[in-house]
Coordinates of C-alpha atoms and ligand atoms in Angstrom, one line a residue:
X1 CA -109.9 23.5 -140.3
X2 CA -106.4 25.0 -139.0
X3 CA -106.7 28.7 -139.6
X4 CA -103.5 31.0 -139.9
X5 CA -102.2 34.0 -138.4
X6 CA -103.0 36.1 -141.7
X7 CA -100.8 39.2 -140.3
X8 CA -98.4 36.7 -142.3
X9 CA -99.5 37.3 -145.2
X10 CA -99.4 41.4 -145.0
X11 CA -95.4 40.7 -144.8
X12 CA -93.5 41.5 -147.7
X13 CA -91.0 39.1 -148.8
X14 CA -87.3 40.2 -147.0
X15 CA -85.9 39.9 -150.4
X16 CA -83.1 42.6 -149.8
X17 CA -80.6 39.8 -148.6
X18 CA -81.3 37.2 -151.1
X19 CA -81.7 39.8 -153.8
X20 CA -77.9 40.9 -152.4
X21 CA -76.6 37.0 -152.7
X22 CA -78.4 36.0 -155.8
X23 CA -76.9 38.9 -157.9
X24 CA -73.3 38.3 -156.3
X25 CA -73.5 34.2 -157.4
X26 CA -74.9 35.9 -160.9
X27 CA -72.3 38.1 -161.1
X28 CA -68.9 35.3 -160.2
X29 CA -70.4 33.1 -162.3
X30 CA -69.9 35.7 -165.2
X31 CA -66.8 36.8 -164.2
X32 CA -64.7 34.1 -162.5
X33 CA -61.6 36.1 -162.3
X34 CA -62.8 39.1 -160.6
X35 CA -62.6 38.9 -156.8
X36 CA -65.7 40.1 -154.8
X37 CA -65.4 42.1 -151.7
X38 CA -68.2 41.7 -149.7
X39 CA -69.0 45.2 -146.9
X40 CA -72.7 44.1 -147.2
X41 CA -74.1 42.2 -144.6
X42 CA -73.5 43.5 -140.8
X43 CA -71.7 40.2 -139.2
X44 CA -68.3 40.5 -137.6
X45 CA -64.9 39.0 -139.2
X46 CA -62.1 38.8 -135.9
X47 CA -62.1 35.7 -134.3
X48 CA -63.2 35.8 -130.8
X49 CA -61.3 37.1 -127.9
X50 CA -58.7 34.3 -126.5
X51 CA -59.6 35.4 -122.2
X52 CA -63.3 34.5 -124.1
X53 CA -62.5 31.1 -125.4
X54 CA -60.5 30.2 -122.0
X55 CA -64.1 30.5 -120.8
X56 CA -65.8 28.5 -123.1
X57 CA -63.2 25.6 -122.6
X58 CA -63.0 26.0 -118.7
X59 CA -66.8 26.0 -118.8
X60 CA -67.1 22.3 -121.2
X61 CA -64.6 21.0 -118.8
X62 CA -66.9 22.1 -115.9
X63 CA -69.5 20.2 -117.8
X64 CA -67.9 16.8 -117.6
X65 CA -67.6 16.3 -114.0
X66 CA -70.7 15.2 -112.2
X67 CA -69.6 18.0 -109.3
X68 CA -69.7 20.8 -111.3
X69 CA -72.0 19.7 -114.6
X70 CA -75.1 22.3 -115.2
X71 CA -78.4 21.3 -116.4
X72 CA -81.3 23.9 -117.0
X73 CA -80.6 27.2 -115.4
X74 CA -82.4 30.4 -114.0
X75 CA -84.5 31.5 -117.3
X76 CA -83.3 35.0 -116.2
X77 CA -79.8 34.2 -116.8
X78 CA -77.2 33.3 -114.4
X79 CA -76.6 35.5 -111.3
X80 CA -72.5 36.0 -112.2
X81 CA -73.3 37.6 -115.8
X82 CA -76.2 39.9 -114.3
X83 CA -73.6 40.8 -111.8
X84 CA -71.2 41.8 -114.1
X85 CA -73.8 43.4 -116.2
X86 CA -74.9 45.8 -113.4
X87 CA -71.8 46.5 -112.7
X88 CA -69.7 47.0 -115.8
X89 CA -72.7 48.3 -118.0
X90 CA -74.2 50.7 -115.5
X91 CA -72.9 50.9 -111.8
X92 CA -69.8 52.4 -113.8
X93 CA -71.6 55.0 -115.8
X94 CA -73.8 56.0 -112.7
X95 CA -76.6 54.5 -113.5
X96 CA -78.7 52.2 -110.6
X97 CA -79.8 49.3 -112.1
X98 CA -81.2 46.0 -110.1
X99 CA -79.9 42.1 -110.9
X100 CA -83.4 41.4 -111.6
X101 CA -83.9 43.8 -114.5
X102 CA -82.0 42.3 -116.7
X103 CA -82.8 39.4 -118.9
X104 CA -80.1 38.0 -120.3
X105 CA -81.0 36.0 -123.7
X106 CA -79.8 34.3 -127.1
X107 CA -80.1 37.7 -129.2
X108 CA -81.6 41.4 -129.1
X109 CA -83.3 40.3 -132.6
X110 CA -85.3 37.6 -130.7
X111 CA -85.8 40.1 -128.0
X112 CA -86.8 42.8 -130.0
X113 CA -88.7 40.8 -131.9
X114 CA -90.7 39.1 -129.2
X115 CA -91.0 42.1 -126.5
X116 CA -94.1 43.0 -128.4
X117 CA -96.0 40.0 -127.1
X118 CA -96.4 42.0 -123.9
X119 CA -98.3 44.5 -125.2
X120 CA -101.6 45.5 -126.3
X121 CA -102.7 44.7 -130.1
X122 CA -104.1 48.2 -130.2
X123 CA -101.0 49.9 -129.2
X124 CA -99.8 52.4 -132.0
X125 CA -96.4 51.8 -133.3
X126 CA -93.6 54.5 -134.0
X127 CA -90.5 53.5 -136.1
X128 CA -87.7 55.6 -137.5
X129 CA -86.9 54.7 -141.2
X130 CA -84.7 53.4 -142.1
X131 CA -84.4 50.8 -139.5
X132 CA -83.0 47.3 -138.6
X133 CA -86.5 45.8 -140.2
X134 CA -87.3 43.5 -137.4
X135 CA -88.9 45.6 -135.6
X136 CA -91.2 46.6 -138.3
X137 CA -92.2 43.2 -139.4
X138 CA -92.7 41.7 -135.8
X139 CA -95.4 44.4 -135.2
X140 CA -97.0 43.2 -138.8
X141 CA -97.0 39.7 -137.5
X142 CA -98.4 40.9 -133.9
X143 CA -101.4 42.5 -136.2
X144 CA -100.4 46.5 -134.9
X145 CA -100.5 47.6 -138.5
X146 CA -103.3 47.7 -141.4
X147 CA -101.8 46.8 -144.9
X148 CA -98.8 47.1 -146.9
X149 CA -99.3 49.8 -149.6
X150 CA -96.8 49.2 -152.5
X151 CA -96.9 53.1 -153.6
X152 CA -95.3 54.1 -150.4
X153 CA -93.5 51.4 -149.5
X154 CA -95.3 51.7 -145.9
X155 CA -97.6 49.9 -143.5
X156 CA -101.3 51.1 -142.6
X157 CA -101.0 52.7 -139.1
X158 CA -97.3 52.9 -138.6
X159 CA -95.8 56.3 -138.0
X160 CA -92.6 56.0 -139.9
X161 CA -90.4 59.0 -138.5
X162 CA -87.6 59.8 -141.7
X163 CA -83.9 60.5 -140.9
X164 CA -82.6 61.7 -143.8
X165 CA -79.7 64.0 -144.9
X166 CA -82.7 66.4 -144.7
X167 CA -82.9 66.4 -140.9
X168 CA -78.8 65.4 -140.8
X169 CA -80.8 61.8 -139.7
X170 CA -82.1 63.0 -136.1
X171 CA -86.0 61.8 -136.4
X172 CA -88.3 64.2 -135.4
X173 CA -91.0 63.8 -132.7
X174 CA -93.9 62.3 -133.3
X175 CA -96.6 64.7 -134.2
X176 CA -99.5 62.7 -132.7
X177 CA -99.7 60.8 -129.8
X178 CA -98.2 57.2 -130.4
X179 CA -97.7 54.5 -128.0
X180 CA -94.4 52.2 -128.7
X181 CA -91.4 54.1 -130.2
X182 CA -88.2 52.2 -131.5
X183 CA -85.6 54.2 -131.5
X184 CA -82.4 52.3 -133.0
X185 CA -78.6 54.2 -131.3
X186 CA -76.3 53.7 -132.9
X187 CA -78.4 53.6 -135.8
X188 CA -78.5 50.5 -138.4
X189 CA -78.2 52.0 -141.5
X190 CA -77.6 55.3 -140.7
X191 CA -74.6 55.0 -138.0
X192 CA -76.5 57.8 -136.3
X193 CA -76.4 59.0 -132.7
X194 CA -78.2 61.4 -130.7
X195 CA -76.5 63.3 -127.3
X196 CA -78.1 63.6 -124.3
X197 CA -80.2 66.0 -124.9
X198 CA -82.0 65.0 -127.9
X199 CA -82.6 61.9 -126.5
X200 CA -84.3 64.0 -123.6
X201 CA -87.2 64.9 -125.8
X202 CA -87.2 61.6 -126.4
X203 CA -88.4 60.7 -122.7
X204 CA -90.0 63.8 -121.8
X205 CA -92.3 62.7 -125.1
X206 CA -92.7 59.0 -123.6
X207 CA -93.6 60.3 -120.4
X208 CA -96.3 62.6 -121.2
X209 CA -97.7 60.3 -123.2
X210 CA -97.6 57.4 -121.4
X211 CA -95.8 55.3 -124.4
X212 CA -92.9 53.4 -124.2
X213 CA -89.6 53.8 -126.0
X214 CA -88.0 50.2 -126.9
X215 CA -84.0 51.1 -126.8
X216 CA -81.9 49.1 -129.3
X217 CA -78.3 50.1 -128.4
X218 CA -76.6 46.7 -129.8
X219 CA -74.1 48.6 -131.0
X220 CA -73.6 51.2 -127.7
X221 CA -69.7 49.7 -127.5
X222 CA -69.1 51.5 -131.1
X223 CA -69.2 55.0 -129.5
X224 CA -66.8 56.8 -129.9
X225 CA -67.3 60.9 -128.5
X226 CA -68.0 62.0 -125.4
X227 CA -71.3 63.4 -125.0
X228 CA -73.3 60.2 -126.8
X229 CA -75.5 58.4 -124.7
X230 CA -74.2 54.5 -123.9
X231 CA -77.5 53.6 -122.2
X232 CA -80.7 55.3 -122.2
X233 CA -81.2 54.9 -118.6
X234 CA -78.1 58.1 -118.6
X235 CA -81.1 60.0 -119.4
X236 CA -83.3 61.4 -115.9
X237 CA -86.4 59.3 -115.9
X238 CA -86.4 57.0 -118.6
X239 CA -86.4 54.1 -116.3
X240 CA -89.6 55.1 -116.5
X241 CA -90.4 54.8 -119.7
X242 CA -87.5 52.7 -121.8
X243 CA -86.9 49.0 -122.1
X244 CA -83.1 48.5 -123.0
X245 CA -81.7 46.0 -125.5
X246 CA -78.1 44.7 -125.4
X247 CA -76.1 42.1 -127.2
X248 CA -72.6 40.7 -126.9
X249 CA -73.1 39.9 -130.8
X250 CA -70.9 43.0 -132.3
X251 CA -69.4 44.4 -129.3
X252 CA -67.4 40.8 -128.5
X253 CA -68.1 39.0 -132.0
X254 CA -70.7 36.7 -130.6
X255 CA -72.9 36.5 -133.5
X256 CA -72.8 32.5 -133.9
X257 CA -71.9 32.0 -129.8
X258 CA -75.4 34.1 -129.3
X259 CA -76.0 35.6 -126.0
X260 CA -78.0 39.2 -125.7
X261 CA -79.7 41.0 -122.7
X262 CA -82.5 43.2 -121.8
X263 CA -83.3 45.4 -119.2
X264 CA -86.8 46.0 -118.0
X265 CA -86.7 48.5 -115.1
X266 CA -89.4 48.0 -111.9
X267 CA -90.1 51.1 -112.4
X268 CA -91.4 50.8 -116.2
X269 CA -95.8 50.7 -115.7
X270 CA -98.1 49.5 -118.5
X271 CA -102.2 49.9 -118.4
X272 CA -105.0 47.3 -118.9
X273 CA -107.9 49.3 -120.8
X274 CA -109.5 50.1 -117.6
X275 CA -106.0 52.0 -116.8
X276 CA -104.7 50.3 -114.0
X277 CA -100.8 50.0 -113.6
X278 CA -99.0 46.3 -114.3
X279 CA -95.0 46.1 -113.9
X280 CA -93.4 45.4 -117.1
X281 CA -90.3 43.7 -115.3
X282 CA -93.3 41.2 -114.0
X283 CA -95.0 40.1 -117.8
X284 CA -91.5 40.0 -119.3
X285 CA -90.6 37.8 -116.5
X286 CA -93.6 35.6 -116.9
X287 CA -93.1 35.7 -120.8
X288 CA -89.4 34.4 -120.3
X289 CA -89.9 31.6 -117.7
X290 CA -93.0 30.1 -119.4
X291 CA -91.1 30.9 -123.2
X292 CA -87.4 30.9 -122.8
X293 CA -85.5 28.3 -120.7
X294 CA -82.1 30.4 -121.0
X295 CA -79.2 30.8 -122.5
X296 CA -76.4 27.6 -122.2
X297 CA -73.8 28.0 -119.2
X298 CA -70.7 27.7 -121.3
X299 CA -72.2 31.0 -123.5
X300 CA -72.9 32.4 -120.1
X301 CA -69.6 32.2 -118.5
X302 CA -68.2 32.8 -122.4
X303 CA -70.3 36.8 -121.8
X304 CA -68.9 37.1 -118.3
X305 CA -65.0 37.1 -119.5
X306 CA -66.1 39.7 -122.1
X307 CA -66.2 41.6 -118.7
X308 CA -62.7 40.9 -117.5
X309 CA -59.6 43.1 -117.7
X310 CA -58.0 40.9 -120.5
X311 CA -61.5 40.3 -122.3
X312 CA -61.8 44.1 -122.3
X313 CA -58.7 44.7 -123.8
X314 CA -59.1 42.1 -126.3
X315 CA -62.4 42.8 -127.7
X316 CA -61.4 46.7 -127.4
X317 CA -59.0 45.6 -129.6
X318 CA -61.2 44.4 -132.5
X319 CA -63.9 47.6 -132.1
X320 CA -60.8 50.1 -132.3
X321 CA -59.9 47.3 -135.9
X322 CA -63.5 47.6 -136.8
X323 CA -63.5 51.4 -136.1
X324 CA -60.3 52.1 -138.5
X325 CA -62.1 50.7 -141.0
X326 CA -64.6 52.8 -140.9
X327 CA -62.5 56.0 -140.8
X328 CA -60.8 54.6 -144.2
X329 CA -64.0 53.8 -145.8
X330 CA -65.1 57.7 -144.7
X331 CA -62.0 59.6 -145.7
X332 CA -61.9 57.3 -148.5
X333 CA -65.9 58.3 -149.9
X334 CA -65.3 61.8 -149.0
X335 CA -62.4 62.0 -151.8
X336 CA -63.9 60.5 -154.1
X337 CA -66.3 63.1 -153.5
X338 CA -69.5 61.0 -152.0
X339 CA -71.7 62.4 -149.8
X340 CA -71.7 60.1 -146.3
X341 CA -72.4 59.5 -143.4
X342 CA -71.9 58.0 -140.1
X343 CA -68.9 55.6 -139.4
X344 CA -67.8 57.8 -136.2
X345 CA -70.3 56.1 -133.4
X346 CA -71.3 53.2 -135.7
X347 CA -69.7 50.7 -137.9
X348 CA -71.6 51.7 -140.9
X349 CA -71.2 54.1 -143.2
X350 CA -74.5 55.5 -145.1
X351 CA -73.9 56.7 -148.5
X352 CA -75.2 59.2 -150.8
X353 CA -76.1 57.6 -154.2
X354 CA -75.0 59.7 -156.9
X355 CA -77.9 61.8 -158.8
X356 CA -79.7 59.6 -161.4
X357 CA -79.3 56.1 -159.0
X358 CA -81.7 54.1 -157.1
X359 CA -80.5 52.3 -154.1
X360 CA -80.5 49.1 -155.7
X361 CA -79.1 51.0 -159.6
X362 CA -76.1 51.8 -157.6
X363 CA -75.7 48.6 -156.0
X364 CA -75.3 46.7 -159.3
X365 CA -73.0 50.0 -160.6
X366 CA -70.7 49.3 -157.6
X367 CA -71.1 45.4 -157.6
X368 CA -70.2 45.8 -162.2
X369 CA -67.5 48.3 -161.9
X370 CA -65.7 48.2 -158.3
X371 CA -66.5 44.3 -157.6
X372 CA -67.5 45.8 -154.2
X373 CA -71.0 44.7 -152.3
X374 CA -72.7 46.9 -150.2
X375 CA -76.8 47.2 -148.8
X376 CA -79.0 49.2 -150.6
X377 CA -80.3 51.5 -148.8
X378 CA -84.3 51.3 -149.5
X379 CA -84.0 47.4 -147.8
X380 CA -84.1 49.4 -144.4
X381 CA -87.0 51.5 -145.4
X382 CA -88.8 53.9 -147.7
X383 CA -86.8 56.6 -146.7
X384 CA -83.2 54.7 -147.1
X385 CA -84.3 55.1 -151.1
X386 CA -81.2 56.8 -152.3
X387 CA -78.4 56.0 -150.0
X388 CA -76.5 52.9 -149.5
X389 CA -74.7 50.9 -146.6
X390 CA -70.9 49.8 -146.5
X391 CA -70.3 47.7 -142.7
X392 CA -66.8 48.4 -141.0
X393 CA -66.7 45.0 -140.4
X394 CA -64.4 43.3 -143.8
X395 CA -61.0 43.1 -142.8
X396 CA -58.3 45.7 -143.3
X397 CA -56.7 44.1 -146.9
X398 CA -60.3 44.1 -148.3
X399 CA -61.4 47.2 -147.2
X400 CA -58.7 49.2 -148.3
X401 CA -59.1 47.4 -151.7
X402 CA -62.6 48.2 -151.8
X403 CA -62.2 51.6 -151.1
X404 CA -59.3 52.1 -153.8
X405 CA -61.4 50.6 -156.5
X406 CA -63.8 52.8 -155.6
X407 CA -61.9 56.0 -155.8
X408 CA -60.7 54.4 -160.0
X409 CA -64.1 54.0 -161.0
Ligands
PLP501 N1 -80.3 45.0 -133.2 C1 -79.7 45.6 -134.3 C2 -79.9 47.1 -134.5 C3 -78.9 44.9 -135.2 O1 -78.4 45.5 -136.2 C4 -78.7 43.5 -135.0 C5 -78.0 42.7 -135.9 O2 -77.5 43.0 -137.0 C6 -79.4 43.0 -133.9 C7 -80.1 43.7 -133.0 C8 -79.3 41.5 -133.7 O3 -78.5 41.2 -132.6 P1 -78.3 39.7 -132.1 O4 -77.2 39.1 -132.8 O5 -78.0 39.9 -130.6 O6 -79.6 39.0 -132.3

């Protein structure tokens, strides 16, 4: 008899998405003449950079000529990306890190999602809520929780660590000892950041207790002021203690081209149970080449001319678009006297729901009155009850109609 993993079946349905689009169909159907504007779901709108899709022909051409076609290459990734990555991503900011700590791959979700098969079962798990959910449910899956308790919207055995407008959304230490932290900067919902210093306590934390802190800084190219971290590895000894998680998906509009990467330092130790040290840069390795044949050329060479002068320009281009928004959608709350947040270092904008909503009460007001879609805020966790997210990344003409409607209402 074929057993299953049951960890399954402690998962709550994701219905937060599907809720989002069923209501939307619901609601066009009723009203055929109203036009929707969608700032829901976090997936770019600018077409990709042109020095980008020079690469991705240059590289299918490559591919038809028996000199230069490419079959299976390194699972690692390709030696001229890593280069680029070392270089461009932290050589420039001062920061040493080695070719063969980075893993390039098909998405930060999948490698978010799967670094957890490197570590123990018994490992306690640390998330801030709210929080991009995959990190949440892949630690269900893996068995690291107990189960789901409907009251509190929570997960046996997690420590959930709130960023609210209570604690202007900086998550406080854990107060007992935990051993894998997710820390999500630039924050998904929340567009938080933390500066160098808070992110300090971060490590120092990590380091005294021998936990690791998983580093999700997909959207690291939104940041905007000075003293905000890009990479954690800015921070004095968290090569020690951080894995780092990249992807080209926002930063160069690659979320259907797909290629990610993810730095596991030498330096970064885990423990068997008897307390000896194993390299982290060596399972993740293994994990990769026996998991993972790597990520197709022509994406490969598509990454590297994200790197090059023009592709720099370009896709700075479509962040400083993205970034624009956001400042309308900001000023444009703040008038109509909401309460938000973020949208400086982040393109999303976290809302305060007025008094007397519920995350998903003021998504149908907003969907019935201003035709505008948004996130509720609860789908990113308990603590997300009573705000609401609006993504920077619709295009000018809708946003600014979105944001108008919603200063009428
Ligand atoms: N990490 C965060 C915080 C995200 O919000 C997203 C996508 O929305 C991802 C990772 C997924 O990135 P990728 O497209 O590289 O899988």
């Amino acid at each position: 008899m074929i057993t299953i993993n049951e960890n399954y079946l402690k998962l709550q349905d994701s219905y937060l998405f599907s809720t989002i689009a069923k209501k939307v169909e619901e609601f066009t159907k009723n009203n055929p003449d109203k036009k929707v504007i969608k700032l829901g779901i976090g997936d770019v709108t600018m077409p990709i950079a042109p020095a980008v899709i020079e690469a991705i022909h240059k590289a299918a051409d490559e591919m038809m000529k028996k000199e230069t076609f490419r079959g299976y290459g390194p699972e690692q990734g390709y030696d001229f990306l890593r280069e680029k990555i070392v270089e461009h991503d932290y050589k420039k900011r001062g920061i040493q890190i080695e070719k063969d700590e980075i893993f390039v791959s098909d998405g930060a979700k999948c490698d978010t999602g799967n670094i957890g098969e490197i570590f123990g079962k018994d490992n306690k798990v640390a998330i801030t809520d709210p929080v991009y959910p995959v990190y949440l449910d892949t630690n269900v899956m893996a068995g690291r929780t107990g189960e789901y308790d409907e009251k509190t919207d929570t997960y046996d055995g997690v420590i959930y660590m709130p960023a609210t407008a209570q604690n202007n959304f900086v998550p406080e230490l854990p107060n007992t000892k935990v051993d894998m932290i997710y820390l999500c900067l630039p924050n998904n919902p929340t567009g938080t950041v933390l500066t160098k210093q808070e992110l300090t306590k971060w490590v120092k934390y990590a380091k005294e207790n021998k936990a690791i802190i998983l580093f999700d800084s997909a959207y690291e190219a939104f940041i905007q002021e000075d003293n905000v971290p890009h990479s954690i590895y800015e921070i004095e000894g968290a090569k020690e203690v951080a894995i780092e998680f990249r992807s080209f998906s926002k930063t160069a509009g690659f979320t259907g081209v797909r290629c990610a990467y993810t730095v596991v330092p030498k330096e970064l130790r885990g423990y068997t149970k008897n307390g000896e040290e194993v390299s982290l840069n060596k399972l993740w390795n293994r994990r990769q080449c026996t998991k993972f044949n790597g990520v197709p050329y022509i994406t490969q060479r598509a990454a590297e001319a994200v790197y090059s002068e023009e592709g720099q320009k370009q896709i700075k281009e479509n962040i400083n678009y993205y970034m624009e928004n956001a400042r309308i959608i900001l000023e444009g709350l703040k008038e109509a006297g909401y309460e938000v947040f973020g949208g400086k270092n982040a393109p999303y904008i976290w809302l305060k729901v007025p008094n007397g909503y519920t995350s998903w009460g003021f998504f149908d007001y907003l969907l019935e009155k201003a035709n505008v879609v948004g996130t509720p805020g609860v789908g990113f966790g308990p603590s997300g009850e009573g705000y609401f997210r609006l993504t920077a990344f619709g295009s000018r003409e809708n946003t600014k109609e979105a944001i108008k409607r919603i200063k009428e209402i």
